[in-house]
Tab-separated table of C-alpha atoms in Angstrom:
chain	number	residue	atom	x	y	z
A	1	MET	CA	-152.231	148.860	-143.467
A	2	LYS	CA	-155.162	147.530	-145.531
A	3	GLU	CA	-153.561	148.851	-148.723
A	4	LYS	CA	-150.363	146.903	-148.057
A	5	LYS	CA	-152.362	143.753	-147.391
A	6	VAL	CA	-154.377	144.198	-150.624
A	7	LYS	CA	-151.169	144.814	-152.626
A	8	LYS	CA	-149.566	141.705	-151.126
A	9	GLU	CA	-152.624	139.629	-152.034
A	10	LYS	CA	-152.556	140.934	-155.629
A	11	ILE	CA	-148.848	140.136	-155.942
A	12	HIS	CA	-149.429	136.683	-154.451
A	13	LYS	CA	-152.260	136.009	-156.945
A	14	LYS	CA	-150.074	137.097	-159.887
A	15	LEU	CA	-147.181	134.946	-158.704
A	16	SER	CA	-149.384	131.931	-158.129
A	17	SER	CA	-150.944	132.349	-161.596
A	18	LYS	CA	-147.503	132.443	-163.207
A	19	ALA	CA	-146.357	129.543	-161.074
A	20	LYS	CA	-149.375	127.506	-162.181
A	21	LYS	CA	-148.562	128.191	-165.814
A	22	ILE	CA	-144.931	127.218	-165.320
A	23	ILE	CA	-145.950	124.041	-163.519
A	24	ILE	CA	-148.418	123.099	-166.267
A	25	LEU	CA	-145.870	123.718	-169.039
A	26	SER	CA	-143.248	121.794	-167.076
A	27	ALA	CA	-145.702	118.940	-166.634
A	28	PHE	CA	-146.383	118.880	-170.385
A	29	CYS	CA	-142.634	118.803	-171.101
A	30	LEU	CA	-142.123	116.021	-168.577
A	31	LEU	CA	-145.050	114.089	-170.056
A	32	LEU	CA	-143.554	114.438	-173.533
A	33	LEU	CA	-140.173	113.208	-172.326
A	34	VAL	CA	-141.696	110.252	-170.477
A	35	THR	CA	-143.863	109.343	-173.468
A	36	GLY	CA	-140.857	109.558	-175.783
A	37	GLY	CA	-138.776	107.420	-173.425
A	38	VAL	CA	-141.481	104.785	-173.137
A	39	ASN	CA	-141.913	104.805	-176.913
A	40	ILE	CA	-138.188	104.334	-177.473
A	41	TYR	CA	-138.053	101.571	-174.873
A	42	LEU	CA	-141.036	99.724	-176.362
A	43	ASN	CA	-139.658	100.122	-179.879
A	44	ASN	CA	-136.294	98.754	-178.730
A	45	VAL	CA	-137.968	95.777	-177.056
A	46	ALA	CA	-140.039	95.058	-180.149
A	47	SER	CA	-137.039	95.653	-182.388
A	48	ASN	CA	-134.837	93.325	-180.329
A	49	GLN	CA	-137.444	90.575	-180.574
A	50	ALA	CA	-137.764	91.103	-184.309
A	51	ASN	CA	-133.984	91.162	-184.696
A	52	ALA	CA	-133.837	87.483	-183.757
A	53	ASN	CA	-134.351	87.085	-187.494
A	54	VAL	CA	-132.367	89.149	-189.958
A	55	GLN	CA	-134.160	92.408	-190.610
A	56	THR	CA	-134.726	93.059	-194.292
A	57	SER	CA	-134.481	96.501	-195.785
A	58	ALA	CA	-138.253	96.526	-196.315
A	59	ASN	CA	-138.739	96.028	-192.573
A	60	PHE	CA	-136.242	98.802	-191.900
A	61	PHE	CA	-138.127	101.278	-194.066
A	62	ASN	CA	-141.536	100.258	-192.688
A	63	ASN	CA	-140.334	100.402	-189.078
A	64	TYR	CA	-138.713	103.767	-189.611
A	65	ARG	CA	-141.884	105.205	-191.119
A	66	THR	CA	-144.020	103.801	-188.288
A	67	ASP	CA	-141.701	105.219	-185.616
A	68	ARG	CA	-141.527	108.572	-187.380
A	69	LYS	CA	-145.313	108.753	-187.681
A	70	GLU	CA	-145.822	107.903	-183.993
A	71	THR	CA	-143.255	110.481	-182.901
A	72	ARG	CA	-144.795	113.194	-185.066
A	73	ASN	CA	-148.279	112.370	-183.785
A	74	GLN	CA	-147.030	112.668	-180.193
A	75	GLU	CA	-145.382	116.007	-180.955
A	76	ILE	CA	-148.567	117.334	-182.557
A	77	LEU	CA	-150.678	116.126	-179.613
A	78	TYR	CA	-148.305	117.845	-177.203
A	79	LEU	CA	-148.463	121.115	-179.152
A	80	ASP	CA	-152.262	120.851	-179.456
A	81	ALA	CA	-152.497	120.414	-175.677
A	82	ILE	CA	-150.505	123.589	-175.135
A	83	ILE	CA	-152.629	125.487	-177.650
A	84	ALA	CA	-155.912	124.235	-176.156
A	85	SER	CA	-154.965	124.849	-172.521
A	86	GLU	CA	-156.773	127.771	-170.934
A	87	THR	CA	-153.890	128.363	-168.542
A	88	THR	CA	-151.276	128.660	-171.277
A	89	SER	CA	-150.059	132.192	-171.895
A	90	ALA	CA	-150.682	133.843	-175.237
A	91	GLU	CA	-146.966	133.790	-175.964
A	92	ALA	CA	-146.697	130.056	-175.248
A	93	LYS	CA	-149.738	129.402	-177.462
A	94	ALA	CA	-148.222	131.453	-180.275
A	95	ASN	CA	-144.922	129.573	-179.948
A	96	ALA	CA	-146.735	126.216	-179.954
A	97	GLU	CA	-148.769	127.201	-183.023
A	98	ALA	CA	-145.618	128.330	-184.842
A	99	GLU	CA	-143.831	125.099	-183.901
A	100	ARG	CA	-146.833	123.054	-185.082
A	101	LEU	CA	-146.895	124.854	-188.444
A	102	LYS	CA	-143.121	124.366	-188.787
A	103	LEU	CA	-143.486	120.648	-188.048
A	104	ILE	CA	-146.255	120.263	-190.633
A	105	ALA	CA	-144.232	122.155	-193.260
A	106	ASN	CA	-141.229	119.919	-192.514
A	107	MET	CA	-143.403	116.812	-192.890
A	108	ASP	CA	-144.649	118.038	-196.255
A	109	SER	CA	-141.146	118.880	-197.471
A	110	ILE	CA	-139.772	115.484	-196.433
A	111	MET	CA	-142.648	113.640	-198.092
A	112	THR	CA	-142.130	115.618	-201.313
A	113	ILE	CA	-138.399	114.860	-201.372
A	114	GLU	CA	-138.994	111.152	-200.684
A	115	ASN	CA	-141.573	110.877	-203.461
A	116	LEU	CA	-139.443	112.761	-205.977
A	117	ILE	CA	-136.445	110.525	-205.270
A	118	LYS	CA	-138.646	107.421	-205.654
A	119	ALA	CA	-139.906	108.857	-208.949
A	120	LYS	CA	-136.289	108.840	-210.159
A	121	GLY	CA	-136.408	105.033	-209.938
A	122	PHE	CA	-135.006	104.273	-206.492
A	123	GLY	CA	-136.561	101.359	-204.604
A	124	ASP	CA	-137.358	102.957	-201.269
A	125	VAL	CA	-136.284	106.176	-199.583
A	126	ILE	CA	-136.395	107.688	-196.114
A	127	VAL	CA	-135.549	111.338	-195.516
A	128	SER	CA	-134.964	112.841	-192.098
A	129	ALA	CA	-133.993	116.419	-191.436
A	130	THR	CA	-132.418	118.214	-188.515
A	131	ALA	CA	-131.560	121.876	-188.238
A	132	ASN	CA	-128.156	121.317	-189.848
A	133	THR	CA	-128.348	118.100	-191.847
A	134	ILE	CA	-130.696	116.245	-194.127
A	135	ASN	CA	-130.232	112.476	-194.272
A	136	VAL	CA	-131.361	110.454	-197.261
A	137	ILE	CA	-131.482	106.692	-196.748
A	138	VAL	CA	-131.813	104.876	-200.064
A	139	GLU	CA	-132.533	101.227	-200.760
A	140	THR	CA	-129.918	100.292	-203.329
A	141	ASN	CA	-127.150	97.863	-204.209
A	142	GLY	CA	-124.756	100.721	-204.866
A	143	LEU	CA	-125.100	104.274	-206.062
A	144	THR	CA	-123.402	105.640	-209.138
A	145	ASN	CA	-122.154	109.216	-209.258
A	146	ALA	CA	-125.080	110.088	-211.532
A	147	GLU	CA	-127.582	108.679	-209.011
A	148	VAL	CA	-125.962	110.605	-206.155
A	149	ALA	CA	-126.221	113.738	-208.294
A	150	GLN	CA	-129.930	113.060	-208.901
A	151	ILE	CA	-130.596	112.702	-205.168
A	152	VAL	CA	-128.614	115.834	-204.312
A	153	ASP	CA	-130.433	117.749	-207.055
A	154	VAL	CA	-133.854	116.771	-205.661
A	155	VAL	CA	-132.860	117.717	-202.101
A	156	ARG	CA	-131.321	121.062	-203.064
A	157	ASN	CA	-134.289	122.014	-205.264
A	158	ASN	CA	-136.810	121.206	-202.533
A	159	SER	CA	-135.032	122.399	-199.383
A	160	ASP	CA	-132.600	124.990	-198.066
A	161	TYR	CA	-129.791	122.500	-197.341
A	162	SER	CA	-126.399	123.030	-198.922
A	163	PHE	CA	-124.428	120.274	-200.618
A	164	ASP	CA	-122.221	119.799	-197.532
A	165	ASN	CA	-125.265	119.183	-195.317
A	166	ILE	CA	-126.764	116.380	-197.416
A	167	LYS	CA	-125.897	112.892	-196.180
A	168	ILE	CA	-126.784	109.865	-198.299
A	169	THR	CA	-126.822	106.378	-196.796
A	170	GLU	CA	-127.271	103.165	-198.771
A	171	VAL	CA	-129.283	100.255	-197.357
């Protein structure tokens, strides 16, 4: 009888430990979603107030960079919290570390592409990448075929995106 009781207690402790980890990870995910939602809401409020005047392309590029930087910082803080948590499983820590390294590599790649495109003589450039598409937003009064080719060449030489997955937008 005592053996059954001891086994039940051990199982209960294991389950409660796993449940705690799941709850903590869920709380971190919820916190990230809430923080992102609040950030989007506040940015929309600020953007709507600023949009009373016509937004210039310089403001667009500056606002985009500021929003991107804040979002990346939040993502890194979230991943750092998972990595630093004593209750996080080794697998979750490894996944968070891998995701953090991937995010940093992506940041470096995007910055390199932006700077190389600017070096080609374009006014201002924003690059954003998803799993399937890389978007290049260029400040210009119109792109020639040669300029489009230059942008595509920079992106293809500095990323794994194919020609069909490169989207160029003029501002």
